[in-house]
Coordinates of C-alpha atoms in Angstrom, one line a residue:
X265 CA -140.5 -106.5 -177.1
X266 CA -142.4 -105.5 -174.1
X267 CA -145.4 -107.7 -175.0
X268 CA -143.2 -110.7 -175.8
X269 CA -141.4 -110.3 -172.5
X270 CA -144.6 -110.1 -170.4
X271 CA -146.6 -112.9 -172.1
X272 CA -144.7 -115.8 -170.6
X273 CA -145.4 -114.8 -167.0
X274 CA -149.0 -114.2 -167.7
X275 CA -149.3 -117.5 -169.5
X276 CA -147.6 -119.2 -166.5
X277 CA -150.1 -117.6 -164.1
X278 CA -153.0 -118.7 -166.3
X279 CA -151.7 -122.2 -166.4
X280 CA -151.2 -122.2 -162.6
X281 CA -154.7 -120.9 -162.0
X282 CA -156.2 -123.6 -164.3
X283 CA -154.3 -126.3 -162.3
X284 CA -155.8 -125.3 -158.9
X285 CA -158.9 -127.5 -159.3
X286 CA -156.6 -130.4 -160.3
X287 CA -154.5 -129.8 -157.2
X288 CA -157.5 -129.7 -155.0
X289 CA -158.8 -132.9 -156.4
X290 CA -155.4 -134.5 -155.8
X291 CA -155.3 -133.2 -152.3
X292 CA -158.8 -134.6 -151.5
X293 CA -157.9 -137.9 -153.1
X294 CA -154.8 -138.1 -151.0
X295 CA -156.8 -137.2 -147.9
X296 CA -159.4 -139.9 -148.6
X297 CA -156.7 -142.4 -149.2
X298 CA -155.0 -141.4 -146.0
X299 CA -158.2 -141.7 -144.0
X300 CA -159.0 -145.0 -145.6
X301 CA -155.5 -146.2 -144.8
X302 CA -155.5 -145.2 -141.2
X303 CA -158.7 -146.8 -140.2
X304 CA -157.6 -150.4 -140.9
X305 CA -154.2 -149.8 -139.3
X306 CA -155.6 -149.1 -135.8
X307 CA -156.7 -152.7 -135.1
X308 CA -153.5 -153.9 -136.8
X309 CA -151.4 -151.8 -134.4
X310 CA -153.4 -153.2 -131.5
X311 CA -152.8 -156.7 -132.6
X312 CA -149.1 -156.0 -133.0
X313 CA -148.9 -154.6 -129.4
X314 CA -150.6 -157.7 -128.1
X315 CA -148.2 -159.9 -130.0
X316 CA -145.3 -158.0 -128.6
X317 CA -146.6 -158.3 -125.0
X318 CA -147.4 -162.0 -125.4
X319 CA -143.9 -162.6 -126.9
X320 CA -142.4 -160.7 -124.0
X321 CA -144.3 -162.8 -121.5
X322 CA -143.7 -166.1 -123.3
X323 CA -139.9 -165.9 -123.2
X324 CA -138.0 -168.9 -121.9
X325 CA -137.0 -167.1 -118.7
X326 CA -140.5 -165.9 -118.0
X327 CA -142.0 -169.3 -118.5
X328 CA -139.3 -171.0 -116.4
X329 CA -140.0 -168.6 -113.5
X330 CA -143.8 -169.2 -113.8
X331 CA -143.2 -173.0 -113.8
X332 CA -141.1 -173.0 -110.6
X333 CA -143.2 -170.4 -108.9
X334 CA -146.5 -172.2 -109.3
X335 CA -145.4 -175.8 -109.4
X336 CA -146.0 -176.4 -105.7
X337 CA -149.6 -175.1 -105.5
X338 CA -150.5 -176.6 -108.9
X339 CA -149.1 -180.0 -107.9
X340 CA -151.1 -180.0 -104.7
X341 CA -154.4 -179.0 -106.5
X342 CA -153.9 -181.9 -108.9
X343 CA -153.0 -184.3 -106.2
X344 CA -156.2 -183.4 -104.2
X345 CA -158.6 -183.3 -107.2
X346 CA -157.5 -186.2 -109.3
X347 CA -158.6 -189.0 -106.9
X348 CA -162.2 -187.8 -107.2
X349 CA -162.0 -188.6 -110.9
X350 CA -160.1 -192.0 -110.7
X351 CA -159.0 -193.1 -107.2
X352 CA -157.8 -196.7 -107.9
X353 CA -154.1 -196.1 -108.7
X354 CA -153.5 -193.9 -105.7
X355 CA -155.5 -196.2 -103.4
X356 CA -153.5 -199.2 -104.6
X357 CA -150.1 -197.5 -104.0
X358 CA -151.2 -196.3 -100.6
X359 CA -151.2 -200.0 -99.4
X360 CA -147.3 -199.9 -99.6
X361 CA -146.3 -197.9 -96.5
X362 CA -142.6 -198.2 -97.4
X363 CA -143.3 -195.9 -100.4
X364 CA -144.6 -193.1 -98.1
X365 CA -141.5 -193.4 -95.9
X366 CA -139.2 -193.2 -98.9
X367 CA -140.9 -190.1 -100.1
X368 CA -140.6 -188.5 -96.7
X369 CA -137.0 -189.5 -96.6
X370 CA -136.3 -187.7 -99.9
X371 CA -138.1 -184.5 -98.7
X372 CA -136.0 -184.3 -95.5
X373 CA -132.8 -185.4 -97.3
X374 CA -133.3 -182.3 -99.5
X375 CA -133.9 -180.2 -96.3
X376 CA -130.6 -181.5 -94.9
X377 CA -128.7 -180.6 -98.1
X378 CA -130.0 -177.0 -97.9
X379 CA -129.5 -176.8 -94.1
X380 CA -127.3 -173.8 -93.0
X381 CA -125.9 -173.6 -89.5
X382 CA -124.6 -170.1 -90.0
X383 CA -128.0 -168.7 -89.6
X384 CA -128.3 -170.4 -86.2
X385 CA -125.0 -168.9 -85.0
X386 CA -126.2 -165.4 -86.0
X387 CA -129.5 -165.9 -84.3
X388 CA -128.0 -167.0 -81.0
X389 CA -127.0 -163.4 -80.2
X390 CA -130.7 -162.5 -80.0
X391 CA -131.4 -165.7 -78.1
X392 CA -134.5 -164.3 -76.4
X393 CA -136.2 -163.8 -79.8
X394 CA -135.0 -167.3 -80.9
X395 CA -136.4 -169.1 -77.8
X396 CA -139.7 -167.2 -77.7
X397 CA -140.3 -167.8 -81.4
X398 CA -139.8 -171.6 -81.1
X399 CA -141.9 -171.8 -77.9
X400 CA -144.7 -169.8 -79.5
X401 CA -144.7 -171.8 -82.7
X402 CA -144.5 -175.2 -81.2
X403 CA -146.8 -174.9 -78.1
X404 CA -148.9 -171.8 -77.9
X405 CA -151.0 -172.2 -81.0
X406 CA -151.6 -175.9 -80.3
X407 CA -152.9 -175.1 -76.9
X408 CA -155.2 -172.4 -78.2
X409 CA -156.6 -174.8 -80.9
X410 CA -157.1 -177.5 -78.2
X411 CA -159.0 -175.1 -76.1
X412 CA -161.3 -174.1 -79.0
X413 CA -161.9 -177.5 -80.5
X414 CA -162.6 -179.1 -77.1
X415 CA -165.7 -176.9 -76.9
X416 CA -167.0 -177.8 -80.4
X417 CA -169.4 -180.7 -80.9
X418 CA -167.6 -182.8 -83.6
X419 CA -168.9 -186.3 -84.4
X420 CA -167.6 -189.2 -82.4
X421 CA -164.6 -191.2 -83.6
X422 CA -165.8 -194.1 -85.8
X423 CA -169.3 -192.7 -86.3
X424 CA -170.3 -193.5 -89.9
X425 CA -173.1 -191.0 -90.3
X426 CA -171.8 -187.4 -90.3
X427 CA -174.4 -185.4 -88.4
X428 CA -172.5 -182.6 -86.8
X429 CA -172.2 -179.4 -88.7
X430 CA -168.7 -179.0 -87.5
X431 CA -167.7 -182.2 -89.3
X432 CA -166.3 -185.6 -88.3
X433 CA -163.9 -186.3 -85.5
X434 CA -161.1 -186.4 -88.1
X435 CA -161.5 -182.7 -88.6
X436 CA -160.7 -182.1 -85.0
X437 CA -157.6 -184.3 -85.3
X438 CA -156.5 -182.4 -88.4
X439 CA -156.9 -179.0 -86.7
X440 CA -154.9 -180.2 -83.6
X441 CA -152.3 -181.7 -85.8
X442 CA -151.8 -178.7 -88.2
X443 CA -151.5 -176.2 -85.4
X444 CA -149.2 -178.3 -83.3
X445 CA -146.6 -178.7 -86.1
X446 CA -143.6 -176.2 -86.4
X447 CA -143.6 -173.0 -88.4
X448 CA -143.5 -173.1 -92.2
X449 CA -140.1 -172.9 -94.0
X450 CA -140.4 -171.8 -97.6
X451 CA -143.5 -169.6 -97.5
X452 CA -142.4 -167.9 -94.2
X453 CA -138.9 -167.1 -95.4
X454 CA -140.3 -165.7 -98.7
X455 CA -142.8 -163.4 -96.8
X456 CA -140.1 -162.3 -94.3
X457 CA -137.8 -161.4 -97.2
X458 CA -140.7 -159.6 -99.0
X459 CA -141.4 -157.5 -95.8
X460 CA -137.6 -156.8 -95.3
X461 CA -137.4 -158.7 -92.1
X462 CA -134.5 -160.5 -90.4
X463 CA -133.7 -163.4 -92.7
X464 CA -131.0 -165.1 -90.6
X465 CA -133.4 -165.3 -87.6
X466 CA -136.2 -166.6 -89.8
X467 CA -134.0 -169.3 -91.2
X468 CA -132.7 -170.3 -87.8
X469 CA -136.2 -170.5 -86.3
X470 CA -137.6 -172.5 -89.2
X471 CA -134.7 -175.0 -89.1
X472 CA -134.5 -175.7 -85.4
X473 CA -138.3 -175.7 -84.8
X474 CA -138.9 -178.2 -87.6
X475 CA -136.2 -180.6 -86.1
X476 CA -137.6 -180.2 -82.5
X477 CA -141.2 -180.4 -83.8
X478 CA -140.6 -184.0 -84.9
X479 CA -140.8 -185.0 -81.3
X480 CA -143.0 -182.3 -79.7
X481 CA -145.9 -182.6 -82.1
X482 CA -146.6 -186.4 -81.4
X483 CA -146.3 -185.8 -77.7
X484 CA -148.8 -182.9 -77.8
X485 CA -151.2 -184.9 -79.9
X486 CA -151.0 -187.7 -77.4
X487 CA -151.9 -185.3 -74.6
X488 CA -154.7 -183.6 -76.6
X489 CA -156.3 -186.9 -77.7
X490 CA -155.9 -188.7 -74.4
X491 CA -159.7 -189.0 -74.0
X492 CA -160.1 -190.3 -77.6
X493 CA -161.0 -193.9 -78.1
X494 CA -158.2 -194.5 -80.6
X495 CA -154.9 -195.9 -79.3
X496 CA -151.8 -193.8 -79.8
X497 CA -148.4 -195.6 -79.4
X498 CA -146.1 -192.6 -78.8
X499 CA -142.9 -194.7 -78.7
X500 CA -143.5 -196.3 -82.0
X501 CA -144.4 -193.0 -83.6
X502 CA -141.2 -191.3 -82.3
X503 CA -139.1 -194.1 -83.6
X504 CA -140.6 -193.8 -87.0
X505 CA -140.1 -190.1 -87.1
X506 CA -136.5 -190.5 -86.1
X507 CA -135.7 -192.8 -89.0
X508 CA -137.9 -191.0 -91.6
X509 CA -137.1 -187.4 -90.7
X510 CA -134.1 -186.8 -88.4
X511 CA -131.8 -189.4 -90.0
X512 CA -132.3 -188.0 -93.6
X513 CA -131.6 -184.5 -92.3
X514 CA -128.4 -185.6 -90.7
X515 CA -127.3 -187.5 -93.8
X516 CA -128.1 -184.5 -96.0
X517 CA -126.0 -182.2 -93.7
X518 CA -123.1 -184.7 -93.7
X519 CA -123.2 -184.8 -97.5
X520 CA -122.4 -181.1 -97.5
X521 CA -118.9 -181.9 -96.3
X522 CA -118.1 -183.3 -99.7
X523 CA -116.5 -180.5 -101.8
X524 CA -118.6 -178.7 -104.4
X525 CA -121.8 -180.3 -103.1
X526 CA -123.1 -177.1 -101.5
X527 CA -122.3 -175.3 -104.8
X528 CA -124.3 -177.7 -106.9
X529 CA -127.1 -177.8 -104.4
X530 CA -127.3 -174.0 -104.5
X531 CA -127.2 -174.1 -108.3
X532 CA -130.0 -176.7 -108.6
X533 CA -132.1 -175.1 -105.8
X534 CA -135.2 -174.9 -108.0
X535 CA -134.8 -178.4 -109.2
X536 CA -134.5 -179.7 -105.6
X537 CA -137.7 -177.7 -104.7
X538 CA -139.5 -179.5 -107.6
X539 CA -138.4 -182.9 -106.3
X540 CA -139.6 -182.2 -102.8
X541 CA -142.9 -180.7 -104.1
X542 CA -143.5 -183.8 -106.2
X543 CA -142.9 -186.1 -103.3
X544 CA -145.3 -184.2 -101.1
X545 CA -147.9 -184.2 -103.9
X546 CA -147.6 -188.0 -104.3
X547 CA -148.2 -188.5 -100.5
X548 CA -151.3 -186.2 -100.7
X549 CA -152.5 -188.1 -103.8
X550 CA -152.3 -191.5 -102.1
X551 CA -154.0 -190.4 -98.9
X552 CA -156.8 -188.7 -100.6
X553 CA -157.3 -191.6 -103.1
X554 CA -157.5 -194.0 -100.1
X555 CA -160.1 -191.8 -98.5
X556 CA -162.2 -191.6 -101.7
X557 CA -161.9 -195.4 -102.2
X558 CA -163.1 -196.0 -98.7
X559 CA -166.0 -193.4 -99.2
X560 CA -164.7 -191.3 -96.3
X561 CA -165.7 -188.1 -97.9
X562 CA -169.3 -189.1 -98.4
X563 CA -171.7 -187.1 -96.3
X564 CA -169.3 -184.2 -95.5
X565 CA -171.4 -181.1 -95.3
X566 CA -170.3 -177.9 -97.2
X567 CA -171.1 -176.0 -94.1
X568 CA -168.3 -177.9 -92.3
X569 CA -165.8 -176.6 -94.8
X570 CA -167.0 -173.0 -94.3
X571 CA -166.7 -173.4 -90.5
X572 CA -163.1 -174.8 -91.1
X573 CA -162.2 -171.6 -93.1
X574 CA -163.7 -169.5 -90.3
X575 CA -161.6 -171.3 -87.7
X576 CA -158.5 -170.9 -89.7
X577 CA -159.1 -167.1 -90.1
X578 CA -159.7 -166.9 -86.3
X579 CA -156.5 -168.7 -85.7
X580 CA -154.6 -166.3 -88.0
X581 CA -155.9 -163.4 -85.9
X582 CA -155.1 -165.2 -82.6
X583 CA -151.5 -165.9 -83.8
X584 CA -151.0 -162.3 -84.9
X585 CA -152.3 -161.1 -81.5
X586 CA -150.2 -163.5 -79.5
X587 CA -147.0 -162.9 -81.3
X588 CA -147.6 -159.1 -81.3
X589 CA -147.9 -159.4 -77.5
X590 CA -144.6 -161.3 -77.3
X591 CA -143.0 -158.7 -79.5
X592 CA -144.3 -155.9 -77.2
X593 CA -143.1 -157.7 -74.0
X594 CA -139.6 -158.2 -75.6
X595 CA -139.4 -154.6 -77.0
X596 CA -138.5 -156.0 -80.4
X597 CA -137.5 -153.9 -83.4
X598 CA -139.3 -154.1 -86.8
X599 CA -137.1 -156.8 -88.4
X600 CA -137.8 -159.2 -85.5
X601 CA -141.5 -158.3 -85.3
X602 CA -141.8 -159.4 -89.0
X603 CA -140.2 -162.7 -88.1
X604 CA -142.7 -163.3 -85.2
X605 CA -145.7 -162.3 -87.3
X606 CA -144.9 -163.8 -90.7
X607 CA -142.8 -166.9 -89.8
X608 CA -143.9 -168.0 -86.4
X609 CA -147.6 -167.4 -87.0
X610 CA -147.7 -169.9 -90.0
X611 CA -147.6 -173.7 -90.0
X612 CA -145.9 -176.1 -92.4
X613 CA -147.9 -178.5 -94.5
X614 CA -144.9 -180.8 -95.1
X615 CA -144.6 -181.8 -91.4
X616 CA -148.3 -182.3 -91.1
X617 CA -148.5 -184.6 -94.1
X618 CA -145.4 -186.5 -92.7
X619 CA -147.0 -187.0 -89.3
X620 CA -150.2 -188.2 -90.9
X621 CA -148.1 -190.9 -92.6
X622 CA -146.9 -192.2 -89.2
X623 CA -150.0 -191.8 -87.2
X624 CA -151.9 -194.9 -86.3
X625 CA -155.1 -195.8 -88.3
X626 CA -157.1 -195.9 -85.0
X627 CA -157.3 -192.1 -85.1
X628 CA -159.6 -192.2 -88.1
X629 CA -159.5 -191.9 -91.9
X630 CA -156.3 -190.1 -92.8
X631 CA -157.8 -188.6 -95.9
X632 CA -160.3 -186.7 -93.7
X633 CA -157.6 -185.7 -91.3
X634 CA -155.9 -184.0 -94.2
X635 CA -158.9 -181.8 -95.0
X636 CA -158.3 -179.2 -92.4
X637 CA -154.6 -179.0 -93.5
X638 CA -155.8 -178.5 -97.1
X639 CA -158.1 -175.7 -96.0
X640 CA -155.7 -174.0 -93.5
X641 CA -152.5 -173.9 -95.6
X642 CA -153.6 -171.8 -98.6
X643 CA -155.8 -169.7 -96.4
X644 CA -153.0 -168.7 -94.1
X645 CA -150.7 -167.9 -97.1
X646 CA -153.3 -165.5 -98.5
X647 CA -153.8 -163.8 -95.2
X648 CA -150.1 -163.4 -94.3
X649 CA -149.3 -162.2 -97.9
X650 CA -151.5 -159.1 -97.1
X651 CA -149.8 -158.8 -93.6
X652 CA -146.4 -158.9 -95.2
X653 CA -147.3 -156.1 -97.6
X654 CA -148.7 -154.0 -94.7
X655 CA -145.6 -154.5 -92.6
X656 CA -143.3 -153.5 -95.4
X657 CA -145.1 -150.2 -95.9
X658 CA -145.9 -149.6 -92.2
X659 CA -143.0 -150.8 -90.1
X660 CA -143.1 -150.2 -86.3
X661 CA -140.9 -150.9 -83.3
X662 CA -141.6 -151.6 -79.6
X663 CA -139.1 -149.6 -77.5
X664 CA -138.3 -150.1 -73.9
X665 CA -140.2 -147.7 -71.7
X666 CA -138.1 -144.7 -70.6
X667 CA -138.9 -145.5 -66.9
X668 CA -136.8 -148.6 -67.1
X669 CA -133.2 -148.4 -65.9
X670 CA -130.6 -147.3 -68.4
X671 CA -128.7 -150.6 -68.2
X672 CA -131.9 -152.5 -69.1
X673 CA -132.6 -150.2 -72.0
X674 CA -129.0 -150.7 -73.3
X675 CA -129.3 -154.4 -72.9
X676 CA -132.6 -154.4 -74.8
X677 CA -131.0 -152.4 -77.6
X678 CA -128.0 -154.6 -77.8
X679 CA -130.1 -157.8 -77.9
X680 CA -132.3 -156.4 -80.7
X681 CA -129.3 -155.2 -82.8
X682 CA -130.9 -151.8 -83.3
X683 CA -130.6 -148.2 -82.2
X684 CA -132.7 -146.9 -79.4
X685 CA -135.5 -144.4 -79.7
X686 CA -133.3 -141.5 -78.6
X687 CA -130.6 -142.5 -81.1
X688 CA -133.1 -142.6 -83.9
X689 CA -134.4 -139.1 -82.9
X690 CA -130.8 -137.8 -82.8
X691 CA -130.2 -139.2 -86.3
X692 CA -133.4 -137.5 -87.5
X693 CA -132.2 -134.2 -86.0
X694 CA -128.9 -134.6 -87.8
X695 CA -130.7 -135.0 -91.1
X696 CA -133.0 -132.0 -90.4
X697 CA -130.1 -129.8 -89.3
X698 CA -128.1 -130.7 -92.4
X699 CA -131.0 -129.7 -94.5
X700 CA -131.4 -126.4 -92.7
X701 CA -127.6 -125.8 -93.1
X702 CA -127.9 -126.4 -96.9
X703 CA -130.7 -123.8 -97.1
X704 CA -128.8 -121.2 -95.1
X705 CA -125.7 -121.7 -97.2
X706 CA -127.7 -121.3 -100.4
X707 CA -129.3 -118.1 -99.2
X708 CA -126.3 -116.4 -97.8
X709 CA -123.7 -117.7 -100.3
X710 CA -122.7 -114.2 -101.3
X711 CA -122.0 -113.1 -97.7
X712 CA -119.9 -116.1 -96.8
X713 CA -116.4 -116.5 -98.0
X714 CA -115.6 -119.6 -100.0
X715 CA -114.7 -122.6 -97.9
X716 CA -113.2 -125.8 -99.1
X717 CA -114.8 -128.9 -97.5
X718 CA -112.7 -131.9 -97.1
X719 CA -114.0 -135.5 -97.0
X720 CA -112.8 -135.8 -93.4
X721 CA -114.9 -132.8 -92.2
X722 CA -117.9 -133.6 -90.0
X723 CA -120.9 -131.9 -88.7
X724 CA -121.5 -132.1 -84.9
X725 CA -125.0 -131.7 -83.5
X726 CA -125.2 -130.6 -79.9
X727 CA -128.0 -131.3 -77.4
X728 CA -129.7 -128.1 -78.3
X729 CA -129.9 -129.2 -82.0
X730 CA -127.4 -126.6 -83.0
X731 CA -124.9 -127.1 -85.8
X732 CA -121.3 -126.7 -84.6

């Protein structure tokens, strides 16, 4: 009985021991299969991750945002480069001046549809910033460029051979034109918003300066080019600008009176931007094509383009310095400083192209006049994009000196819509003292009887920074 009872366990142990090699073989086989199966899955997983990322980037919303974001620069690049491949279509259309005026009218009609007078009302309280920003943008930079370009040896007007390293006379006209036009609209407002500046002031300055600049820019060009050989009929130019710029803006503003029009314009804001960008690109395309057809770009030295870039960078630095000085003299707060540096320091390409359309042909080849504008506009956007990032992370204020009378300091603080330096220090002391109070309460909680704090309770900080 005992033997029969013990045999089955022994037999089971023997069978188990004989199965060990088989189990080892099965384990090794499974391990090999696992290793072999993991090696091809690594690139497969990588491909799947790439597909997921591409599918995430290629969604309808992402592609739509990319289209509207890069349509303006892409259309300008195509308009400038295409005539060098085939210039006849653009050169043919440039013969019809009425087409250029229609395109300009569409651009400024859209500006009138988007025009908001509420921003102007909000900006009038800080009228000193408003006035100085307009004066700086319309006059100061133009005077600086006039002083610089008058000392540079450009070629003479009408000279066929391009001998000067600084370029033809048209480059001088283009620099004077670009830095006499008003401040930019779209790019400036975007950068001010990115830097967390004062958007109502930025919108008001852009709107008013572009309307006034229709008349100040031709007058300044007339003064700057008074010694030039070309004739410049200022009266005819101002009349053309009135009908091609001011009248469409007024019509667009009047259309806003119609109910639901502002709602539809705001809803189709991106589409309106595409229309205006397309009109601007067509104007650029026709002017460049006309210049290519007339061989105006032949003989232009590449060194001249590098010098233009250097002049633009120098003007960016001068604009920053000048507007920083104005901000210091006005004791401006950070939101207004950002408007002065990011909005006022830049120029608009739309107004420059519009004025080239109405300028007389006696001032030179208009395609060459556009070259400094092509160089300056993207260069300034790149420069001030970095400036906007810096101002966002490193904001600063210009406070009134403490030696000034108290009434002057209060007036300065009221005009700038911001707290004074002492008020900011007092607010910082409140935060610090409240932190200290929390620490003390946490450490001495056992020694302090329970207190019920009501929402209406306040903490008062005295002059000695003590908590009462």
